[in-house]
């Protein structure tokens, strides 16, 4: 038993020594990496001879390489400048960054147009043809007129013996049908490209 404890103790000491040596090696490596950054710069150079050209210097000073831009003699640009291809340069100060405010009438007209074509766009996205959409719109208009007539008829009141009785023109089943199908999009099948059933629009 003593030999086994001694063996495990030697193993632990060996692991500790190995860890300490690894830490020392890592510290030396990081110290080399963290050295002065100026020492890591590498400068490559090539020997060149400088040629002095007095004529080119004098031409640049005398603006001999400049040409008038857009016919204006007081505006000179370099002949290799890309701005020579432009007809005019927009002035930044004259640029109007403010959007024109819409009047109330224009806002109302935009909203009405949006509501006018919203259902048509939704139907075309579902794959219906234009003639089918027009027929469905006509049936929707007839359905709306029927609903208005029912609403008007329901407001007719009869006085019988002091009690108010609501008079309806059509049967209650038709009222429920109109109440359940108040919008044209509710009558359309959800499958793409499917034709609307004629039973949904039966008058």
CSV table of C-alpha atoms in Angstrom, one decimal, residues 56-147:
chain,number,residue,atom,x,y,z
A,56,UNK,CA,7.9,69.4,-67.3
A,57,UNK,CA,8.0,71.4,-64.1
A,58,UNK,CA,7.8,74.7,-65.9
A,59,UNK,CA,4.8,73.5,-68.0
A,60,UNK,CA,3.0,72.5,-64.8
A,61,UNK,CA,3.7,75.8,-63.2
A,62,UNK,CA,2.5,77.7,-66.3
A,63,UNK,CA,-0.7,75.6,-66.5
A,64,UNK,CA,0.1,74.6,-70.1
A,65,UNK,CA,-1.7,71.2,-69.5
A,66,UNK,CA,-4.9,73.0,-68.5
A,67,UNK,CA,-7.9,73.4,-70.8
A,68,UNK,CA,-11.0,75.6,-70.4
A,69,UNK,CA,-13.9,73.6,-69.2
A,70,UNK,CA,-17.3,73.8,-70.8
A,71,UNK,CA,-16.3,76.9,-72.9
A,72,UNK,CA,-15.5,79.0,-69.8
A,73,UNK,CA,-12.1,80.5,-70.1
A,74,UNK,CA,-11.8,81.3,-66.4
A,75,UNK,CA,-12.5,77.7,-65.4
A,76,UNK,CA,-9.4,75.5,-66.2
A,77,UNK,CA,-9.1,71.8,-65.6
A,78,UNK,CA,-6.4,69.3,-66.4
A,79,UNK,CA,-6.8,67.9,-69.9
A,80,UNK,CA,-6.8,64.3,-68.5
A,81,UNK,CA,-9.4,65.1,-65.9
A,82,UNK,CA,-12.6,63.1,-66.2
A,83,UNK,CA,-14.7,66.1,-65.5
A,84,UNK,CA,-13.9,67.3,-69.1
A,85,UNK,CA,-16.6,64.8,-70.2
A,86,UNK,CA,-19.3,66.4,-68.1
A,87,UNK,CA,-21.6,69.1,-69.5
A,88,UNK,CA,-22.2,70.7,-66.1
A,89,UNK,CA,-21.5,70.0,-62.4
A,90,UNK,CA,-24.4,70.2,-60.0
A,91,UNK,CA,-23.9,72.8,-57.3
A,92,UNK,CA,-24.4,71.2,-53.8
A,93,UNK,CA,-25.9,74.4,-52.4
A,94,UNK,CA,-28.6,74.5,-55.0
A,95,UNK,CA,-29.7,70.9,-54.4
A,96,UNK,CA,-33.1,70.8,-52.8
A,97,UNK,CA,-33.2,68.1,-50.2
A,98,UNK,CA,-36.6,69.0,-48.9
A,99,UNK,CA,-39.5,66.9,-50.2
A,100,UNK,CA,-42.6,68.6,-51.3
A,101,UNK,CA,-45.4,68.2,-48.8
A,102,UNK,CA,-48.5,66.5,-50.1
A,103,UNK,CA,-51.8,68.4,-49.8
A,104,UNK,CA,-54.7,66.8,-48.0
A,105,UNK,CA,-56.5,66.2,-51.3
A,106,UNK,CA,-53.5,64.3,-52.7
A,107,UNK,CA,-53.2,62.2,-49.6
A,108,UNK,CA,-57.0,61.3,-49.8
A,109,UNK,CA,-56.7,60.5,-53.5
A,110,UNK,CA,-53.7,58.2,-52.9
A,111,UNK,CA,-55.5,56.4,-50.1
A,112,UNK,CA,-58.7,56.0,-52.3
A,113,UNK,CA,-56.6,54.6,-55.2
A,114,UNK,CA,-54.9,52.1,-52.7
A,115,UNK,CA,-58.3,50.9,-51.5
A,116,UNK,CA,-59.7,50.8,-55.0
A,117,UNK,CA,-57.1,48.4,-56.4
A,118,UNK,CA,-56.1,46.4,-53.3
A,119,UNK,CA,-58.6,43.6,-53.9
A,120,UNK,CA,-57.7,43.3,-57.6
A,121,UNK,CA,-54.0,43.0,-56.8
A,122,UNK,CA,-54.6,40.4,-54.2
A,123,UNK,CA,-56.7,38.3,-56.6
A,124,UNK,CA,-54.2,38.6,-59.4
A,125,UNK,CA,-51.5,37.4,-57.0
A,126,UNK,CA,-53.6,34.3,-56.3
A,127,UNK,CA,-53.6,33.6,-60.1
A,128,UNK,CA,-57.1,34.6,-61.2
A,129,UNK,CA,-57.6,36.0,-64.7
A,130,UNK,CA,-58.8,39.5,-65.4
A,131,UNK,CA,-62.2,38.5,-66.7
A,132,UNK,CA,-62.8,36.3,-63.6
A,133,UNK,CA,-61.8,39.2,-61.3
A,134,UNK,CA,-64.2,41.5,-63.2
A,135,UNK,CA,-67.1,39.0,-62.8
A,136,UNK,CA,-66.3,38.6,-59.1
A,137,UNK,CA,-66.3,42.4,-58.6
A,138,UNK,CA,-69.7,42.6,-60.3
A,139,UNK,CA,-71.1,39.9,-58.1
A,140,UNK,CA,-69.6,41.6,-55.1
A,141,UNK,CA,-71.4,44.8,-56.1
A,142,UNK,CA,-74.7,42.9,-56.4
A,143,UNK,CA,-74.1,41.4,-53.0
A,144,UNK,CA,-73.5,44.8,-51.5
A,145,UNK,CA,-76.7,46.2,-53.0
A,146,UNK,CA,-78.6,43.2,-51.6
A,147,UNK,CA,-77.1,43.8,-48.2
